[in-house]
Amino acid sequence: QVQLVESGGGSVQAGGSLGLSCEASGSRYMISRYCMGWFRQAPGKEREGVAAIDRDGNTNYADSVKGRFTISQDNAKNTLYLQMNSLSPEDTGMYYCAARFLCPGTTLRRELYNYWGQGTQVTVSS
């Protein structure tokens, strides 16, 4: 059974940085075989796509995070990462990693993703 476990969330002041990790288990070499993404959900809002990466390393970012967030992966560790810099209170929310087995592509449409983690909370104070 495929499992995605996020870590690295926390509280930070505006302008600060955080790095998130998502470790995949239950499927060997999952990160390298699937297309992966990061999503977030703020209270009272819909879950939105933040960043995505395909098996070739192509990336896609939401306009709101371009130039500040970086998605990457380590195939040997079966782990997905999201480096977040210049954080603002608008970045506050629960962050989820997700995987989809229909590749290629770097879509940010959440309905196209098949597996989800439980999420890690990111809180940015002003």
PDB file of C-alpha atoms in Angstrom, residues 31-91:
ATOM      1  CA  ILE A  31       9.116   9.087  -6.648  1.00  0.00           C
ATOM      2  CA  SER A  32      10.958   8.345  -9.863  1.00  0.00           C
ATOM      3  CA  ARG A  33       8.037   6.538 -11.509  1.00  0.00           C
ATOM      4  CA  TYR A  34       5.159   8.819 -10.612  1.00  0.00           C
ATOM      5  CA  CYS A  35       4.464  12.501 -11.104  1.00  0.00           C
ATOM      6  CA  MET A  36       4.453  14.340  -7.803  1.00  0.00           C
ATOM      7  CA  GLY A  37       2.982  17.530  -6.451  1.00  0.00           C
ATOM      8  CA  TRP A  38       2.562  19.761  -3.443  1.00  0.00           C
ATOM      9  CA  PHE A  39      -0.798  21.257  -2.520  1.00  0.00           C
ATOM     10  CA  ARG A  40      -2.003  23.466   0.296  1.00  0.00           C
ATOM     11  CA  GLN A  41      -5.274  24.304   1.945  1.00  0.00           C
ATOM     12  CA  ALA A  42      -5.979  27.364   4.052  1.00  0.00           C
ATOM     13  CA  PRO A  43      -8.915  27.428   6.465  1.00  0.00           C
ATOM     14  CA  GLY A  44     -12.155  28.001   4.606  1.00  0.00           C
ATOM     15  CA  LYS A  45     -10.515  27.675   1.207  1.00  0.00           C
ATOM     16  CA  GLU A  46     -10.213  24.952  -1.384  1.00  0.00           C
ATOM     17  CA  ARG A  47      -7.084  22.875  -1.725  1.00  0.00           C
ATOM     18  CA  GLU A  48      -4.837  24.427  -4.358  1.00  0.00           C
ATOM     19  CA  GLY A  49      -1.841  23.240  -6.304  1.00  0.00           C
ATOM     20  CA  VAL A  50       1.478  24.789  -5.342  1.00  0.00           C
ATOM     21  CA  ALA A  51       4.143  22.930  -7.312  1.00  0.00           C
ATOM     22  CA  ALA A  52       4.480  19.811  -9.425  1.00  0.00           C
ATOM     23  CA  ILE A  53       7.320  17.772 -10.907  1.00  0.00           C
ATOM     24  CA  ASP A  54       7.348  14.992 -13.479  1.00  0.00           C
ATOM     25  CA  ARG A  55       9.642  12.021 -13.992  1.00  0.00           C
ATOM     26  CA  ASP A  56      11.970  14.066 -16.200  1.00  0.00           C
ATOM     27  CA  GLY A  57      12.383  16.777 -13.596  1.00  0.00           C
ATOM     28  CA  ASN A  58      10.168  19.310 -15.338  1.00  0.00           C
ATOM     29  CA  THR A  59       8.473  21.602 -12.837  1.00  0.00           C
ATOM     30  CA  ASN A  60       5.424  23.797 -12.634  1.00  0.00           C
ATOM     31  CA  TYR A  61       4.483  26.371 -10.010  1.00  0.00           C
ATOM     32  CA  ALA A  62       1.439  28.338  -9.049  1.00  0.00           C
ATOM     33  CA  ASP A  63       1.886  32.016  -9.893  1.00  0.00           C
ATOM     34  CA  SER A  64       1.672  32.927  -6.214  1.00  0.00           C
ATOM     35  CA  VAL A  65       4.828  30.968  -5.347  1.00  0.00           C
ATOM     36  CA  LYS A  66       6.991  31.356  -8.456  1.00  0.00           C
ATOM     37  CA  GLY A  67      10.467  32.540  -7.579  1.00  0.00           C
ATOM     38  CA  ARG A  68       9.990  31.679  -3.884  1.00  0.00           C
ATOM     39  CA  PHE A  69       9.292  27.926  -3.764  1.00  0.00           C
ATOM     40  CA  THR A  70      11.344  25.098  -5.245  1.00  0.00           C
ATOM     41  CA  ILE A  71      10.167  21.524  -5.718  1.00  0.00           C
ATOM     42  CA  SER A  72      12.719  18.744  -6.008  1.00  0.00           C
ATOM     43  CA  GLN A  73      13.095  15.049  -5.438  1.00  0.00           C
ATOM     44  CA  ASP A  74      15.690  12.503  -4.405  1.00  0.00           C
ATOM     45  CA  ASN A  75      14.937   9.248  -6.194  1.00  0.00           C
ATOM     46  CA  ALA A  76      17.408   7.245  -4.135  1.00  0.00           C
ATOM     47  CA  LYS A  77      15.656   8.325  -0.937  1.00  0.00           C
ATOM     48  CA  ASN A  78      12.180   8.101  -2.467  1.00  0.00           C
ATOM     49  CA  THR A  79      11.573  11.586  -1.096  1.00  0.00           C
ATOM     50  CA  LEU A  80       9.971  14.744  -2.462  1.00  0.00           C
ATOM     51  CA  TYR A  81      10.917  18.201  -1.181  1.00  0.00           C
ATOM     52  CA  LEU A  82       9.510  21.710  -1.163  1.00  0.00           C
ATOM     53  CA  GLN A  83      11.813  24.568  -0.233  1.00  0.00           C
ATOM     54  CA  MET A  84       9.849  27.680   0.672  1.00  0.00           C
ATOM     55  CA  ASN A  85      11.538  31.074   0.921  1.00  0.00           C
ATOM     56  CA  SER A  86      10.272  34.608   1.517  1.00  0.00           C
ATOM     57  CA  LEU A  87       7.192  33.250   3.231  1.00  0.00           C
ATOM     58  CA  SER A  88       4.202  35.483   3.835  1.00  0.00           C
ATOM     59  CA  PRO A  89       1.064  35.011   5.974  1.00  0.00           C
ATOM     60  CA  GLU A  90      -0.813  34.142   2.770  1.00  0.00           C
ATOM     61  CA  ASP A  91       1.270  30.958   2.593  1.00  0.00           C
TER      62      ASP A  91
END
